[in-house]
Amino acid sequence: MDDLYPMIRKRTSFHVFPESHELTEIELMRIEKHFSELIALIDDIRIKFKIVPKTETTCKRGEYCILAYSEKKPNYLQNIGYVVEQLDLWLAGQNIGVCWYGMGRTKEKVFDNLHFVIMLAIAKQDESSFRRDYAQSKRKQIEKLWEGSERRSLAEDIRYAPSACNSQPWKVVSKESGLEVYRVKGQRSIMPAMVANYFNQIDIGIFLLFLELSLRHQTIRFKRTLYSEERGEYPFLTARYDFFDQ
């Protein structure tokens, strides 16, 4: 998974696909093969993927859609975010653009007894269509997402994690012994609160992947502990990362 780290700065969210080319059968087969190489955040949650033409969904973007299905267990949304973002970054490395199409719908709401969660719209793109100046992205200031003076350099990577409607619902508390990751109320969004809550849990899974890629890039060894969100008020403790002696 370490080969995904360079894609943090290449990937971009394709709201339109300006330079689309048809995906070949070989490319589609390569994507399907890659599904089995994705690493789960939570091992005992079953997930599956399916590639369909966009015409089989309500999506109007891209050429194909990748449908993500999952068991409904605690933290299943975080798990989907963590796994599907690996696919997003890998696809960027293949010059295949991605749009997390949260409002997309499919008639096949259940697949192999798993429930539809979210879809990616995809299309082959020219290399030049991907991000060239990531510093121009509208991202949360480091001071707002990172509390503490320890390992602030990690924030330079993780602040570019994608999120629904750019809500960026995360905060990290840094301590000498490790990190605590919280899901906080996202930035103002056009989404109703219940819908935002759904997608923001997926967002946190994406964020955890970015964080772990950055930790590994800096050769920081860690033990991850996940927490189930209890009913209550923000912020919700999502994960703790305890560092080993280097």
mmCIF file of C-alpha atoms in Angstrom:
data_model
loop_
_atom_site.group_PDB
_atom_site.id
_atom_site.type_symbol
_atom_site.label_atom_id
_atom_site.label_comp_id
_atom_site.label_asym_id
_atom_site.label_seq_id
_atom_site.Cartn_x
_atom_site.Cartn_y
_atom_site.Cartn_z
ATOM 1 C CA MET A 1 0.000 0.000 0.000
ATOM 2 C CA ASP A 2 3.010 2.308 0.365
ATOM 3 C CA ASP A 3 2.973 2.916 -3.396
ATOM 4 C CA LEU A 4 -0.228 4.938 -2.925
ATOM 5 C CA TYR A 5 1.471 7.742 -1.012
ATOM 6 C CA PRO A 6 2.675 9.692 -4.111
ATOM 7 C CA MET A 7 -0.895 9.681 -5.429
ATOM 8 C CA ILE A 8 -2.018 11.912 -2.537
ATOM 9 C CA ARG A 9 -0.679 14.854 -4.503
ATOM 10 C CA LYS A 10 -1.800 13.623 -7.911
ATOM 11 C CA ARG A 11 -5.432 12.653 -7.297
ATOM 12 C CA THR A 12 -8.154 15.180 -7.855
ATOM 13 C CA SER A 13 -11.933 15.093 -7.616
ATOM 14 C CA PHE A 14 -13.378 15.050 -11.130
ATOM 15 C CA HIS A 15 -16.686 16.900 -11.066
ATOM 16 C CA VAL A 16 -16.426 16.830 -14.854
ATOM 17 C CA PHE A 17 -14.244 14.615 -17.030
ATOM 18 C CA PRO A 18 -12.716 16.983 -19.609
ATOM 19 C CA GLU A 19 -10.458 14.608 -21.565
ATOM 20 C CA SER A 20 -12.225 11.270 -21.420
ATOM 21 C CA HIS A 21 -11.117 8.201 -23.358
ATOM 22 C CA GLU A 22 -12.842 4.838 -23.467
ATOM 23 C CA LEU A 23 -11.654 2.315 -20.921
ATOM 24 C CA THR A 24 -10.505 -0.899 -22.581
ATOM 25 C CA GLU A 25 -11.579 -4.385 -21.571
ATOM 26 C CA ILE A 26 -8.045 -5.010 -20.311
ATOM 27 C CA GLU A 27 -8.212 -1.910 -18.100
ATOM 28 C CA LEU A 28 -11.600 -2.958 -16.710
ATOM 29 C CA MET A 29 -10.265 -6.439 -15.961
ATOM 30 C CA ARG A 30 -7.246 -4.904 -14.243
ATOM 31 C CA ILE A 31 -9.550 -2.835 -12.016
ATOM 32 C CA GLU A 32 -11.622 -5.893 -11.104
ATOM 33 C CA LYS A 33 -8.467 -7.823 -10.268
ATOM 34 C CA HIS A 34 -7.288 -4.984 -8.043
ATOM 35 C CA PHE A 35 -10.424 -5.214 -5.883
ATOM 36 C CA SER A 36 -8.955 -8.296 -4.189
ATOM 37 C CA GLU A 37 -5.775 -6.396 -3.280
ATOM 38 C CA LEU A 38 -7.513 -3.701 -1.224
ATOM 39 C CA ILE A 39 -6.888 -3.783 2.526
ATOM 40 C CA ALA A 40 -9.777 -3.466 4.965
ATOM 41 C CA LEU A 41 -9.862 -1.207 7.984
ATOM 42 C CA ILE A 42 -11.993 -3.846 9.737
ATOM 43 C CA ASP A 43 -11.353 -7.412 8.622
ATOM 44 C CA ASP A 44 -14.680 -8.986 9.573
ATOM 45 C CA ILE A 45 -16.876 -6.689 7.466
ATOM 46 C CA ARG A 46 -17.675 -8.211 4.076
ATOM 47 C CA ILE A 47 -17.500 -5.846 1.110
ATOM 48 C CA LYS A 48 -17.799 -6.300 -2.646
ATOM 49 C CA PHE A 49 -17.513 -4.145 -5.736
ATOM 50 C CA LYS A 50 -19.188 -4.146 -9.111
ATOM 51 C CA ILE A 51 -18.347 -2.195 -12.290
ATOM 52 C CA VAL A 52 -21.366 -1.132 -14.367
ATOM 53 C CA PRO A 53 -21.955 1.338 -17.213
ATOM 54 C CA LYS A 54 -23.125 4.647 -15.801
ATOM 55 C CA THR A 55 -26.426 4.149 -17.669
ATOM 56 C CA GLU A 56 -27.310 1.486 -15.090
ATOM 57 C CA THR A 57 -27.258 4.168 -12.386
ATOM 58 C CA THR A 58 -28.521 7.715 -11.928
ATOM 59 C CA CYS A 59 -24.982 9.035 -12.412
ATOM 60 C CA LYS A 60 -24.429 11.373 -15.383
ATOM 61 C CA ARG A 61 -20.645 11.596 -15.099
ATOM 62 C CA GLY A 62 -17.786 9.473 -16.372
ATOM 63 C CA GLU A 63 -18.070 6.264 -18.404
ATOM 64 C CA TYR A 64 -18.500 3.564 -15.764
ATOM 65 C CA CYS A 65 -19.449 3.423 -12.109
ATOM 66 C CA ILE A 66 -17.885 1.272 -9.413
ATOM 67 C CA LEU A 67 -20.559 0.264 -6.909
ATOM 68 C CA ALA A 68 -19.455 -0.473 -3.340
ATOM 69 C CA TYR A 69 -21.486 -2.892 -1.191
ATOM 70 C CA SER A 70 -21.028 -3.814 2.457
ATOM 71 C CA GLU A 71 -22.394 -5.604 5.461
ATOM 72 C CA LYS A 72 -23.959 -3.196 7.920
ATOM 73 C CA LYS A 73 -21.848 -3.532 11.039
ATOM 74 C CA PRO A 74 -20.374 -0.969 13.461
ATOM 75 C CA ASN A 75 -18.004 1.364 11.588
ATOM 76 C CA TYR A 76 -18.900 -0.111 8.189
ATOM 77 C CA LEU A 77 -19.003 3.366 6.651
ATOM 78 C CA GLN A 78 -15.510 4.187 7.903
ATOM 79 C CA ASN A 79 -14.369 0.847 6.505
ATOM 80 C CA ILE A 80 -15.807 1.638 3.064
ATOM 81 C CA GLY A 81 -14.124 5.040 3.050
ATOM 82 C CA TYR A 82 -10.766 3.508 3.973
ATOM 83 C CA VAL A 83 -10.969 0.774 1.334
ATOM 84 C CA VAL A 84 -12.487 2.741 -1.539
ATOM 85 C CA GLU A 85 -9.986 5.570 -1.133
ATOM 86 C CA GLN A 86 -7.214 3.038 -1.771
ATOM 87 C CA LEU A 87 -8.967 2.338 -5.057
ATOM 88 C CA ASP A 88 -9.293 6.077 -5.762
ATOM 89 C CA LEU A 89 -5.548 6.616 -5.306
ATOM 90 C CA TRP A 90 -4.619 3.510 -7.301
ATOM 91 C CA LEU A 91 -6.865 4.621 -10.173
ATOM 92 C CA ALA A 92 -5.109 7.996 -10.213
ATOM 93 C CA GLY A 93 -1.895 6.074 -10.811
ATOM 94 C CA GLN A 94 -3.554 4.487 -13.876
ATOM 95 C CA ASN A 95 -4.696 7.913 -15.163
ATOM 96 C CA ILE A 96 -8.303 7.009 -14.440
ATOM 97 C CA GLY A 97 -10.235 9.898 -12.953
ATOM 98 C CA VAL A 98 -12.681 9.427 -10.084
ATOM 99 C CA CYS A 99 -15.702 11.242 -8.715
ATOM 100 C CA TRP A 100 -17.135 10.073 -5.384
ATOM 101 C CA TYR A 101 -20.770 10.264 -6.482
ATOM 102 C CA GLY A 102 -22.574 10.216 -3.182
ATOM 103 C CA MET A 103 -26.061 10.958 -4.460
ATOM 104 C CA GLY A 104 -25.908 8.266 -7.133
ATOM 105 C CA ARG A 105 -28.461 5.468 -7.051
ATOM 106 C CA THR A 106 -28.624 1.992 -8.540
ATOM 107 C CA LYS A 107 -31.547 -0.395 -8.924
ATOM 108 C CA GLU A 108 -29.371 -3.183 -7.508
ATOM 109 C CA LYS A 109 -29.500 -2.062 -3.886
ATOM 110 C CA VAL A 110 -28.450 -5.490 -2.602
ATOM 111 C CA PHE A 111 -25.655 -7.583 -4.125
ATOM 112 C CA ASP A 112 -24.647 -10.967 -2.683
ATOM 113 C CA ASN A 113 -26.575 -10.070 0.503
ATOM 114 C CA LEU A 114 -24.554 -6.862 0.888
ATOM 115 C CA HIS A 115 -26.056 -3.373 0.911
ATOM 116 C CA PHE A 116 -25.187 -0.621 -1.550
ATOM 117 C CA VAL A 117 -23.192 2.145 0.144
ATOM 118 C CA ILE A 118 -21.705 4.507 -2.449
ATOM 119 C CA MET A 119 -20.422 4.673 -6.010
ATOM 120 C CA LEU A 120 -17.424 6.056 -7.851
ATOM 121 C CA ALA A 121 -17.848 7.517 -11.335
ATOM 122 C CA ILE A 122 -14.732 6.794 -13.396
ATOM 123 C CA ALA A 123 -13.284 7.704 -16.797
ATOM 124 C CA LYS A 124 -9.886 7.450 -18.470
ATOM 125 C CA GLN A 125 -8.119 10.832 -18.472
ATOM 126 C CA ASP A 126 -5.030 12.493 -19.872
ATOM 127 C CA GLU A 127 -2.187 12.849 -17.374
ATOM 128 C CA SER A 128 -2.550 16.632 -17.586
ATOM 129 C CA SER A 129 -6.082 16.465 -16.148
ATOM 130 C CA PHE A 130 -4.820 15.460 -12.720
ATOM 131 C CA ARG A 131 -3.766 17.815 -9.961
ATOM 132 C CA ARG A 132 -0.568 19.708 -10.676
ATOM 133 C CA ASP A 133 -0.665 22.307 -7.910
ATOM 134 C CA TYR A 134 -2.284 20.716 -4.867
ATOM 135 C CA ALA A 135 -1.506 23.818 -2.786
ATOM 136 C CA GLN A 136 -4.344 25.616 -4.596
ATOM 137 C CA SER A 137 -6.966 23.264 -3.136
ATOM 138 C CA LYS A 138 -9.449 24.751 -0.686
ATOM 139 C CA ARG A 139 -8.516 22.835 2.424
ATOM 140 C CA LYS A 140 -8.957 23.351 6.146
ATOM 141 C CA GLN A 141 -6.122 25.294 7.729
ATOM 142 C CA ILE A 142 -3.665 23.158 9.666
ATOM 143 C CA GLU A 143 -4.436 25.110 12.849
ATOM 144 C CA LYS A 144 -8.062 23.964 12.600
ATOM 145 C CA LEU A 145 -7.414 20.287 11.975
ATOM 146 C CA TRP A 146 -4.318 19.702 14.128
ATOM 147 C CA GLU A 147 -4.006 20.300 17.866
ATOM 148 C CA GLY A 148 -0.580 19.938 19.452
ATOM 149 C CA SER A 149 2.986 20.531 18.388
ATOM 150 C CA GLU A 150 4.017 16.907 17.802
ATOM 151 C CA ARG A 151 4.508 15.712 14.192
ATOM 152 C CA ARG A 152 2.683 18.620 12.558
ATOM 153 C CA SER A 153 4.350 17.752 9.247
ATOM 154 C CA LEU A 154 1.799 14.942 8.904
ATOM 155 C CA ALA A 155 -0.921 17.549 8.544
ATOM 156 C CA GLU A 156 0.548 18.731 5.237
ATOM 157 C CA ASP A 157 -0.479 15.410 3.671
ATOM 158 C CA ILE A 158 -3.681 14.522 5.439
ATOM 159 C CA ARG A 159 -5.357 17.893 4.915
ATOM 160 C CA TYR A 160 -5.831 16.934 1.250
ATOM 161 C CA ALA A 161 -8.092 13.972 1.999
ATOM 162 C CA PRO A 162 -11.309 14.303 -0.050
ATOM 163 C CA SER A 163 -14.668 14.668 1.684
ATOM 164 C CA ALA A 164 -18.344 15.037 0.817
ATOM 165 C CA CYS A 165 -19.104 18.620 -0.233
ATOM 166 C CA ASN A 166 -15.605 19.483 1.032
ATOM 167 C CA SER A 167 -16.916 19.331 4.625
ATOM 168 C CA GLN A 168 -13.602 18.003 6.055
ATOM 169 C CA PRO A 169 -15.122 16.671 9.335
ATOM 170 C CA TRP A 170 -11.907 15.795 11.159
ATOM 171 C CA LYS A 171 -9.529 16.889 13.857
ATOM 172 C CA VAL A 172 -6.315 15.350 15.170
ATOM 173 C CA VAL A 173 -5.022 15.758 18.720
ATOM 174 C CA SER A 174 -1.284 15.093 18.724
ATOM 175 C CA LYS A 175 0.565 13.890 21.802
ATOM 176 C CA GLU A 176 4.087 12.639 22.311
ATOM 177 C CA SER A 177 2.884 9.040 22.555
ATOM 178 C CA GLY A 178 0.473 9.115 19.631
ATOM 179 C CA LEU A 179 -2.547 10.668 17.944
ATOM 180 C CA GLU A 180 -6.285 10.833 18.565
ATOM 181 C CA VAL A 181 -8.594 11.323 15.582
ATOM 182 C CA TYR A 182 -12.014 12.899 16.084
ATOM 183 C CA ARG A 183 -14.990 13.318 13.807
ATOM 184 C CA VAL A 184 -16.192 16.861 14.240
ATOM 185 C CA LYS A 185 -19.070 18.782 12.741
ATOM 186 C CA GLY A 186 -18.095 19.449 9.146
ATOM 187 C CA GLN A 187 -17.922 22.796 7.470
ATOM 188 C CA ARG A 188 -21.250 24.241 6.334
ATOM 189 C CA SER A 189 -22.890 22.041 3.744
ATOM 190 C CA ILE A 190 -25.993 21.987 1.587
ATOM 191 C CA MET A 191 -26.672 18.425 2.760
ATOM 192 C CA PRO A 192 -29.345 17.693 5.403
ATOM 193 C CA ALA A 193 -27.843 16.739 8.768
ATOM 194 C CA MET A 194 -28.691 13.016 8.516
ATOM 195 C CA VAL A 195 -27.211 12.772 5.024
ATOM 196 C CA ALA A 196 -24.110 14.682 6.087
ATOM 197 C CA ASN A 197 -23.656 12.336 9.055
ATOM 198 C CA TYR A 198 -23.730 9.326 6.707
ATOM 199 C CA PHE A 199 -21.147 10.684 4.295
ATOM 200 C CA ASN A 200 -18.951 12.185 6.994
ATOM 201 C CA GLN A 201 -18.444 8.721 8.478
ATOM 202 C CA ILE A 202 -17.178 7.605 5.065
ATOM 203 C CA ASP A 203 -14.997 10.727 5.021
ATOM 204 C CA ILE A 204 -13.343 9.722 8.282
ATOM 205 C CA GLY A 205 -12.357 6.368 6.783
ATOM 206 C CA ILE A 206 -10.746 8.230 3.875
ATOM 207 C CA PHE A 207 -8.939 10.471 6.333
ATOM 208 C CA LEU A 208 -7.589 7.512 8.314
ATOM 209 C CA LEU A 209 -6.104 6.076 5.131
ATOM 210 C CA PHE A 210 -4.335 9.361 4.339
ATOM 211 C CA LEU A 211 -3.051 9.504 7.904
ATOM 212 C CA GLU A 212 -1.698 5.958 7.818
ATOM 213 C CA LEU A 213 -0.037 6.439 4.433
ATOM 214 C CA SER A 214 1.664 9.528 5.842
ATOM 215 C CA LEU A 215 2.741 7.737 9.027
ATOM 216 C CA ARG A 216 4.255 4.910 7.003
ATOM 217 C CA HIS A 217 5.963 7.372 4.677
ATOM 218 C CA GLN A 218 7.668 8.896 7.711
ATOM 219 C CA THR A 219 8.472 5.365 8.999
ATOM 220 C CA ILE A 220 6.433 5.931 12.160
ATOM 221 C CA ARG A 221 5.347 2.586 13.614
ATOM 222 C CA PHE A 222 1.918 2.543 15.228
ATOM 223 C CA LYS A 223 -0.876 0.523 16.742
ATOM 224 C CA ARG A 224 -4.381 1.576 15.729
ATOM 225 C CA THR A 225 -7.430 1.367 18.018
ATOM 226 C CA LEU A 226 -10.865 2.069 16.528
ATOM 227 C CA TYR A 227 -13.888 3.302 18.458
ATOM 228 C CA SER A 228 -17.593 2.964 17.718
ATOM 229 C CA GLU A 229 -19.422 6.253 17.838
ATOM 230 C CA GLU A 230 -21.946 6.464 20.638
ATOM 231 C CA ARG A 231 -24.993 8.680 20.473
ATOM 232 C CA GLY A 232 -24.138 12.087 21.792
ATOM 233 C CA GLU A 233 -22.573 15.331 20.736
ATOM 234 C CA TYR A 234 -19.524 16.194 18.687
ATOM 235 C CA PRO A 235 -16.642 15.535 18.712
ATOM 236 C CA PHE A 236 -16.654 11.736 18.349
ATOM 237 C CA LEU A 237 -13.433 9.873 19.064
ATOM 238 C CA THR A 238 -12.861 7.701 15.988
ATOM 239 C CA ALA A 239 -9.373 6.261 16.375
ATOM 240 C CA ARG A 240 -6.242 6.362 18.481
ATOM 241 C CA TYR A 241 -2.736 5.731 17.164
ATOM 242 C CA ASP A 242 -0.154 4.674 19.727
ATOM 243 C CA PHE A 243 3.428 4.968 18.522
ATOM 244 C CA PHE A 244 6.117 2.376 19.066
ATOM 245 C CA ASP A 245 9.675 3.334 19.919
ATOM 246 C CA GLN A 246 11.455 4.150 16.692
#
